[in-house]
PDB file of C-alpha atoms in Angstrom:
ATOM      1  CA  UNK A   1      25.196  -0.256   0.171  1.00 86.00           C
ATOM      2  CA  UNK A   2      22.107  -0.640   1.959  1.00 89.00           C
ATOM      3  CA  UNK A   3      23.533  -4.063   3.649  1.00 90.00           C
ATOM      4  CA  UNK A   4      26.439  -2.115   5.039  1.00 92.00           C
ATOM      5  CA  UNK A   5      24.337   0.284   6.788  1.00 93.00           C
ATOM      6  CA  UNK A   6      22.510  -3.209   8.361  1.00 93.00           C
ATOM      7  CA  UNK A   7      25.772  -4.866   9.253  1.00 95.00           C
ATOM      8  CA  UNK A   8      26.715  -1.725  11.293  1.00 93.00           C
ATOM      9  CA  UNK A   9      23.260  -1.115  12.716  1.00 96.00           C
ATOM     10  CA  UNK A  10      23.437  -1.241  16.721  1.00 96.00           C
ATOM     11  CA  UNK A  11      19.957  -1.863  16.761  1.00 95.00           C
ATOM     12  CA  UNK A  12      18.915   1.587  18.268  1.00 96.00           C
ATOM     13  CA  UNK A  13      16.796   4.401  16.103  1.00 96.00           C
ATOM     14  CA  UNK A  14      18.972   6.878  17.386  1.00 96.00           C
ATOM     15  CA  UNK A  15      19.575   9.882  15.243  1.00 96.00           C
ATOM     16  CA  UNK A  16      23.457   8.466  14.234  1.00 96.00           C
ATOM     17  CA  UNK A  17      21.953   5.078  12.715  1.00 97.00           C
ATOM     18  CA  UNK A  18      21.834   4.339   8.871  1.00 96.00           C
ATOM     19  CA  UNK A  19      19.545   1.186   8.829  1.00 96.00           C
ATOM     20  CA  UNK A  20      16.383   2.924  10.226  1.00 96.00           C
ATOM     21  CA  UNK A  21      15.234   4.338   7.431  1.00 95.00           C
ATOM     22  CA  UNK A  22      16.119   0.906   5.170  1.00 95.00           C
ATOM     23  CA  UNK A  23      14.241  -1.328   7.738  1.00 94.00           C
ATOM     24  CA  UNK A  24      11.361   0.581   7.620  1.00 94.00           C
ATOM     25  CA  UNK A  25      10.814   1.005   3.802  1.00 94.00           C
ATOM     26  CA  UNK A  26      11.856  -2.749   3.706  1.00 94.00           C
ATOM     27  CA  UNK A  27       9.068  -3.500   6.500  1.00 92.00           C
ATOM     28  CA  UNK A  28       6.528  -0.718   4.448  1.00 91.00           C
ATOM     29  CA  UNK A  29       6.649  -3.190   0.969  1.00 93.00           C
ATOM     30  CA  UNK A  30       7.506  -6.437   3.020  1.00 92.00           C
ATOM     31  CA  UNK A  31       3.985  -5.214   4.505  1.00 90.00           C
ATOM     32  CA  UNK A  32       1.950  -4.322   1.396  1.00 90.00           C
ATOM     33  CA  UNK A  33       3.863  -7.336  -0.557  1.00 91.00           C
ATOM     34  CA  UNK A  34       2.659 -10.228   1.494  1.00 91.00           C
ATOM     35  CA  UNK A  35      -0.197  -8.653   3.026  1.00 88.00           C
ATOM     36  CA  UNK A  36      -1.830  -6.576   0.428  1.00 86.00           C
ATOM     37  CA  UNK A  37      -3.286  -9.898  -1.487  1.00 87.00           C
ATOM     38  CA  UNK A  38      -5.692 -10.331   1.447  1.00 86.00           C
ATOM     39  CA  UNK A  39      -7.460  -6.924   0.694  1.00 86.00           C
ATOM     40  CA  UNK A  40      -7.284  -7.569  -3.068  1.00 87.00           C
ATOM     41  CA  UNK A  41     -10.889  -8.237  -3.428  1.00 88.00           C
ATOM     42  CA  UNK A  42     -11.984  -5.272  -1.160  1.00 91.00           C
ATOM     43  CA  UNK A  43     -10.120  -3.088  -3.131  1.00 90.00           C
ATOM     44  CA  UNK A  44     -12.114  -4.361  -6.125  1.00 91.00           C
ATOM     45  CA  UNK A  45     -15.182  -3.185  -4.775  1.00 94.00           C
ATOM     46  CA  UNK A  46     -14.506  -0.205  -3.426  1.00 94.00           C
ATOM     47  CA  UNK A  47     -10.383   1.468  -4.938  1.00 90.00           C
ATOM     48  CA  UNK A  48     -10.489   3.947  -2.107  1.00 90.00           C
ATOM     49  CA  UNK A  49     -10.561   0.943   0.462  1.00 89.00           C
ATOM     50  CA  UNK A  50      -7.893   1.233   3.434  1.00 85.00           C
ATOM     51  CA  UNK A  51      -7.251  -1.324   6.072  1.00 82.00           C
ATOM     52  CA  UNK A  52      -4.919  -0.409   8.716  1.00 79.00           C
ATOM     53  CA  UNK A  53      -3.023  -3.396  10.386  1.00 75.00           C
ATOM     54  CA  UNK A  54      -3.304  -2.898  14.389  1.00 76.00           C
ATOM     55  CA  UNK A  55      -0.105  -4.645  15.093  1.00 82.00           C
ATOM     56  CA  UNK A  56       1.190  -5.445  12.233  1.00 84.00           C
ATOM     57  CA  UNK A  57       4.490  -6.721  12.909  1.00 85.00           C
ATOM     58  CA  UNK A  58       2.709 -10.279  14.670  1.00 89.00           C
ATOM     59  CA  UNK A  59       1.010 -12.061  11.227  1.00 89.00           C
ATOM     60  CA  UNK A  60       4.038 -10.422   9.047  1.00 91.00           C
ATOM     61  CA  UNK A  61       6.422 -12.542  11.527  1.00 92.00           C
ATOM     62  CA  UNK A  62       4.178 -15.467  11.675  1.00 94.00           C
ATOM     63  CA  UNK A  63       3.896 -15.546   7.853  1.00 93.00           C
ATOM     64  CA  UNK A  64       7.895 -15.244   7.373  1.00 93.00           C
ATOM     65  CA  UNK A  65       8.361 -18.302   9.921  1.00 96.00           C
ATOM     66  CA  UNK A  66       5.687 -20.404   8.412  1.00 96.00           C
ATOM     67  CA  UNK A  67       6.320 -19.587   4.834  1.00 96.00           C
ATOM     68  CA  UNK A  68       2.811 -20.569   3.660  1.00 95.00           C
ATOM     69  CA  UNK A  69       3.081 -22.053  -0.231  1.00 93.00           C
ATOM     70  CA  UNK A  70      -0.388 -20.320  -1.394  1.00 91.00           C
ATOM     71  CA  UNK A  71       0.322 -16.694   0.021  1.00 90.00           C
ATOM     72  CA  UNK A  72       3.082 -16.409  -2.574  1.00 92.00           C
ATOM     73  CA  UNK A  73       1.825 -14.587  -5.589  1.00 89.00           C
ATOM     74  CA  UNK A  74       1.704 -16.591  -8.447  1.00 88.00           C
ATOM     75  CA  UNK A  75       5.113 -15.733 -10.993  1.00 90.00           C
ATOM     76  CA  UNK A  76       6.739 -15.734  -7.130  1.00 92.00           C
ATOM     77  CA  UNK A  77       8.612 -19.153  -7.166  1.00 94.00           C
ATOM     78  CA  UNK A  78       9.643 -18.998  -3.505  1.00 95.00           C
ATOM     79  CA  UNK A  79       9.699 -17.293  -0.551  1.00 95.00           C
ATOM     80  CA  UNK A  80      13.495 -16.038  -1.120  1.00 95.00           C
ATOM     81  CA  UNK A  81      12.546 -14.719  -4.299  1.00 95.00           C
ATOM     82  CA  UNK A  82       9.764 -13.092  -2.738  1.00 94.00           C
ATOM     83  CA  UNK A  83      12.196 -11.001   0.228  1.00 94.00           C
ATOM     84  CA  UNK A  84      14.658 -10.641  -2.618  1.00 93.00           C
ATOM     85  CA  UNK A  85      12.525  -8.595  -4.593  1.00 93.00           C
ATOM     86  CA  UNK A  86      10.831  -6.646  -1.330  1.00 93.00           C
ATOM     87  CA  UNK A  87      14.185  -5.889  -0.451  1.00 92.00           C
ATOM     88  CA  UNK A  88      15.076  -4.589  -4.476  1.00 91.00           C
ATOM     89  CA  UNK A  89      12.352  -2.659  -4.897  1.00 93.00           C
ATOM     90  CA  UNK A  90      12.933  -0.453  -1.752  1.00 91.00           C
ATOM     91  CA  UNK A  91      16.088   1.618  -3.633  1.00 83.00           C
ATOM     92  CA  UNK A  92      14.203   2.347  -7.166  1.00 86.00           C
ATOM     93  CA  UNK A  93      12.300   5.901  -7.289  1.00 77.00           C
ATOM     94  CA  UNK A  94      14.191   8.010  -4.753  1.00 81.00           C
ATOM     95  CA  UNK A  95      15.309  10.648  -7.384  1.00 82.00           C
ATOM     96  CA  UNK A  96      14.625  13.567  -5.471  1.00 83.00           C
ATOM     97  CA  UNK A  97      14.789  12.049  -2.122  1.00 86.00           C
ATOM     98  CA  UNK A  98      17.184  11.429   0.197  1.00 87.00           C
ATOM     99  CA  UNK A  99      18.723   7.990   0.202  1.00 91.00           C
ATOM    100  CA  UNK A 100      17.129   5.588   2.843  1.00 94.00           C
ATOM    101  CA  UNK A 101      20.634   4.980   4.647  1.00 94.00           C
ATOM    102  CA  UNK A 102      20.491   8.653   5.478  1.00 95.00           C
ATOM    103  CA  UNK A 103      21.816   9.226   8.961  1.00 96.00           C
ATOM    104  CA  UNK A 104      18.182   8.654  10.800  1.00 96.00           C
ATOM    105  CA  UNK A 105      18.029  12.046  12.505  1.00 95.00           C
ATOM    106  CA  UNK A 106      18.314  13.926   9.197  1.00 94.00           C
ATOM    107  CA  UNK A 107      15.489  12.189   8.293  1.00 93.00           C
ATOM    108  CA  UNK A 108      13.064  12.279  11.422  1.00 95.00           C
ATOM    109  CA  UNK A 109      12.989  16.334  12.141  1.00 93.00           C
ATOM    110  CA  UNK A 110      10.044  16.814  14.213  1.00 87.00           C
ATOM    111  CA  UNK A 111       8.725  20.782  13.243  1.00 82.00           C
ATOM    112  CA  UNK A 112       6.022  21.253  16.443  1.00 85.00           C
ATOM    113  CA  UNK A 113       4.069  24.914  15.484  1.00 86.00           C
ATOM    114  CA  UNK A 114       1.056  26.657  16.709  1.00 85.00           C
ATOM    115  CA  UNK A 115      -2.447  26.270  15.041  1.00 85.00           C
ATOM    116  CA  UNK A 116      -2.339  29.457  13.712  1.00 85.00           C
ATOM    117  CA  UNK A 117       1.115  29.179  12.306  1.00 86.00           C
ATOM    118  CA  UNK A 118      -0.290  27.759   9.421  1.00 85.00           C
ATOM    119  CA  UNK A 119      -2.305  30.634   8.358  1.00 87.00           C
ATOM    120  CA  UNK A 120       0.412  33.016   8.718  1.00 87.00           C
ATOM    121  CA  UNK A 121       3.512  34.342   6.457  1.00 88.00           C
ATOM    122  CA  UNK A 122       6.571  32.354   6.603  1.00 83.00           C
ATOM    123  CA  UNK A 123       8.463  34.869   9.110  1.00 81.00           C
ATOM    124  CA  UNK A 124       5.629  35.169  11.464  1.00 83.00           C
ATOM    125  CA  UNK A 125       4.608  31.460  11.304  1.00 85.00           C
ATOM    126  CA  UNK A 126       8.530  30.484  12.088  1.00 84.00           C
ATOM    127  CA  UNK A 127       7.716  32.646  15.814  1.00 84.00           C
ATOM    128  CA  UNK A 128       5.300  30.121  16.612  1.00 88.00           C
ATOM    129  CA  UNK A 129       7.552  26.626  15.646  1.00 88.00           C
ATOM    130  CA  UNK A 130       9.759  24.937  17.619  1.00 87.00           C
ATOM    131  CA  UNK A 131      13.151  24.184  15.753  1.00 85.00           C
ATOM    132  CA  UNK A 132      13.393  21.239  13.739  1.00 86.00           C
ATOM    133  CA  UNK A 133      14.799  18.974  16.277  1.00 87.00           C
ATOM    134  CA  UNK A 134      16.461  15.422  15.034  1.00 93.00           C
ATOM    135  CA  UNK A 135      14.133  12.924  16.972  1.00 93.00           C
ATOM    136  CA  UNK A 136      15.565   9.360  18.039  1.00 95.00           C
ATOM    137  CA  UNK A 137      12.891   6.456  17.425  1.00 95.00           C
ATOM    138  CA  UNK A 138       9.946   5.642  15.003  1.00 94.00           C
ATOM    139  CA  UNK A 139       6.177   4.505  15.413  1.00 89.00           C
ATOM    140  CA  UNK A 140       7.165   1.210  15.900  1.00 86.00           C
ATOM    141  CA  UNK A 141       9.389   1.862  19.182  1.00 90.00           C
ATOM    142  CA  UNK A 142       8.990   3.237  22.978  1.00 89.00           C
ATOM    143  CA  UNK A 143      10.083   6.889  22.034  1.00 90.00           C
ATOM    144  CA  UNK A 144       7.823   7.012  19.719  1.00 92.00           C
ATOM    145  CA  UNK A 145       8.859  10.060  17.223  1.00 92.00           C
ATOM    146  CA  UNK A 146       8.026  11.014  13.399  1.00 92.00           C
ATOM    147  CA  UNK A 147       8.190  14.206  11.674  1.00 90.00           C
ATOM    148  CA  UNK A 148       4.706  14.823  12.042  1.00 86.00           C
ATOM    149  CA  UNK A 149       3.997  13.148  15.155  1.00 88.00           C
ATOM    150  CA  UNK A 150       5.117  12.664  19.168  1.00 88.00           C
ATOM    151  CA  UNK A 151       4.561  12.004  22.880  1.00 90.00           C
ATOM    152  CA  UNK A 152       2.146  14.330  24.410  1.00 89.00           C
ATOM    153  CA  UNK A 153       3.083  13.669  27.552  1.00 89.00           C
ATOM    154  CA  UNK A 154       5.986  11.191  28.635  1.00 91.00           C
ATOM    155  CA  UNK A 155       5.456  10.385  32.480  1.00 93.00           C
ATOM    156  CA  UNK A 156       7.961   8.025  34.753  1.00 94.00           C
ATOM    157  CA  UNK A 157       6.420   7.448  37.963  1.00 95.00           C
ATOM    158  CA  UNK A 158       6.513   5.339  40.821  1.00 94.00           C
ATOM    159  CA  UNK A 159       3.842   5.379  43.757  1.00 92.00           C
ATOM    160  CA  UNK A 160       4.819   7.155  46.826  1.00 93.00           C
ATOM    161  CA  UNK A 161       8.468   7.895  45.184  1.00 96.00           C
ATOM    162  CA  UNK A 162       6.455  10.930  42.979  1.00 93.00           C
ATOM    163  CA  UNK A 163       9.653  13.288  44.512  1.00 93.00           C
ATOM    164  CA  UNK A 164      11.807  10.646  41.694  1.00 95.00           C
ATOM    165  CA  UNK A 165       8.538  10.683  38.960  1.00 96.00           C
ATOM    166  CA  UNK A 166       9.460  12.271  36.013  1.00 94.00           C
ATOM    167  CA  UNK A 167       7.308  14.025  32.632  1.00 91.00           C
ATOM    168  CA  UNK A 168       7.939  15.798  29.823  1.00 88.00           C
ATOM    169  CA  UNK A 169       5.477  18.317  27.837  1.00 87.00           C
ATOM    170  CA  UNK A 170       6.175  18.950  24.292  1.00 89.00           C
ATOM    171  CA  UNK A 171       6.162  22.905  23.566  1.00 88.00           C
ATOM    172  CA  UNK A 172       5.457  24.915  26.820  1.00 87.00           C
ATOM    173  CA  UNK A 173       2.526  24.935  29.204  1.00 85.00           C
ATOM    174  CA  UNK A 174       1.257  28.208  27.532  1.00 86.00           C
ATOM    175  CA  UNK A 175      -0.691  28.420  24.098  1.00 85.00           C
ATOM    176  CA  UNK A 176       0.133  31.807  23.936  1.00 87.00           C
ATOM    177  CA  UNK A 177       3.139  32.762  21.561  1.00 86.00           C
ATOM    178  CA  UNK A 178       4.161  35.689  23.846  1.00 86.00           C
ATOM    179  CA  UNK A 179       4.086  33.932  27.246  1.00 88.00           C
ATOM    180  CA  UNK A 180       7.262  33.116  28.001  1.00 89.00           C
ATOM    181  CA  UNK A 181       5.951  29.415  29.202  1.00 90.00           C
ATOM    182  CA  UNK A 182       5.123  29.320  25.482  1.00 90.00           C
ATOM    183  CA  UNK A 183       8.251  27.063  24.208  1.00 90.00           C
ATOM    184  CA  UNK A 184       9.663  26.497  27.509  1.00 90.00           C
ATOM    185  CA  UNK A 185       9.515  23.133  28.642  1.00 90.00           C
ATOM    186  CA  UNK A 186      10.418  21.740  24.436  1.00 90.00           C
ATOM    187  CA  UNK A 187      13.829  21.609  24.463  1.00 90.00           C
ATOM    188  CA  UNK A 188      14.127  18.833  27.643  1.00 91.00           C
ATOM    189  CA  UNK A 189      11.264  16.891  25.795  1.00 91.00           C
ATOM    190  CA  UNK A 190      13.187  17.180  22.467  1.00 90.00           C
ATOM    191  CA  UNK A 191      16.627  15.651  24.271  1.00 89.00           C
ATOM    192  CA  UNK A 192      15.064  13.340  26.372  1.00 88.00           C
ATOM    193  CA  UNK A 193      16.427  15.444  29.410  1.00 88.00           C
ATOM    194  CA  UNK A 194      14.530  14.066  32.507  1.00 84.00           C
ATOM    195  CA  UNK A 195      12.210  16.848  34.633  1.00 90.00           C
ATOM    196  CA  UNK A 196      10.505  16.488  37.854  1.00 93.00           C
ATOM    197  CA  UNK A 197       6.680  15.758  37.865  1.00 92.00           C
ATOM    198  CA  UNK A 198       6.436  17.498  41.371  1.00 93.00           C
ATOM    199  CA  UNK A 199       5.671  21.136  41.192  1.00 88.00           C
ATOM    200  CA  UNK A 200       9.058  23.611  41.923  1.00 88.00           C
ATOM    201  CA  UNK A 201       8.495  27.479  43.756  1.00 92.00           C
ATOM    202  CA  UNK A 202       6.045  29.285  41.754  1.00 89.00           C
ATOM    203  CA  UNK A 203       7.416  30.951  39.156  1.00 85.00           C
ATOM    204  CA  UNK A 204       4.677  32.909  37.596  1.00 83.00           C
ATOM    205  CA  UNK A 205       0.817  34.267  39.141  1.00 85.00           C
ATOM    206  CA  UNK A 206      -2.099  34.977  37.865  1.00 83.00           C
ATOM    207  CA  UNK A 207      -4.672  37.017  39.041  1.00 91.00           C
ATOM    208  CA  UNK A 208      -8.298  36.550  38.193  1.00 93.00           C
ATOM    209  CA  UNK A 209     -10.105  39.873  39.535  1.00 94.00           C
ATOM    210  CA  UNK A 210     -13.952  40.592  38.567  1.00 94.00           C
ATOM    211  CA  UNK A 211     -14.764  43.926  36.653  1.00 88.00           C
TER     212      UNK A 211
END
């Protein structure tokens, strides 16, 4: 099942694409399979030990090339063996989950809310979310997008073309819930949908007047 979803992957993380969410739990044990040994004795010392790989992908790769004979475990007999069972393990334990080959934007819902939502009741907290919007991409890509994380700020710009520069703004320019610049500007940033960096004709003043 899971190499179906692969053979029809078009190599994208849009939100219509099966593989995503199979390449990245494969990548997740790949990860902690043949890189996990090297913190084995720090662990030792000290179980609440975490090491987080700054670019992971680049000694994972070089290690799958080179196929080094003493970084396989030691019942391992080969390096096929080895993917084999990375890539076995990656279906067992979902009861209760959705299945990896889940379309990817059912998985990747990105719930944005206001600091106070969560110390609010559910009806009242839901006024200060933006909708669960399917997000395109992962960590690992350009459009960088998770359920719990985003862009800030996405910017396009070229110098002196800034009339053609683009940015988005997640949310709204406003951190207050009843501005109406409070969720304004989240639904271009959701869908991608290109907005000018240059400022437009004022749309709203504010006056600062001494007591």
């Amino acid at each position: 099942r899971y190499r179906a979803a692969l053979v029809d992957w078009d190599g994208t993380a849009a939100v219509d694409q099966r593989a995503v969410g199979v390449l990245l739990a494969f990548q997740a044990e790949l990860r902690e399979r043949v890189l996990g040994p090297v913190l084995e004795r720090a662990r030792e010392v000290n179980p609440g030990f975490v090491h987080t790989w700054m670019l992971v992908d680049e000694p994972l790769f070089r290690l799958l090339e080179e196929r080094p004979a003493h970084f396989l475990p030691a019942n391992v007999p080969s390096w096929t063996a080895h993917l084999r069972a990375a890539a076995e393990a990656i279906g067992r334990g979902r009861e209760g989950r959705p299945p990896l080959d889940t379309p990817w934007g059912e998985r990747n819902r990105l719930r944005a809310a206001h600091p106070f939502a969560r110390n609010l009741p559910a009806f009242l907290a839901d006024r200060l979310a933006a909708p669960a919007h399917p997000q395109p991409g992962t960590m690992q890509t350009v459009r960088v997008a998770a359920p719990a994380y985003g862009a800030s700020l996405r910017l396009v710009a070229s110098p002196g073309h800034l009339d053609e520069a683009t940015m988005h703004l997640p949310i709204g320019q406003s951190g207050h819930p009843l501005s109406p610049h409070f969720m304004d500007a989240h639904e271009a940033w959701a869908e991608g949908r290109a907005e000018p960096l240059l400022a437009g004709p004022p749309v709203s003043t504010f006056t600062l007047a001494p007591r």
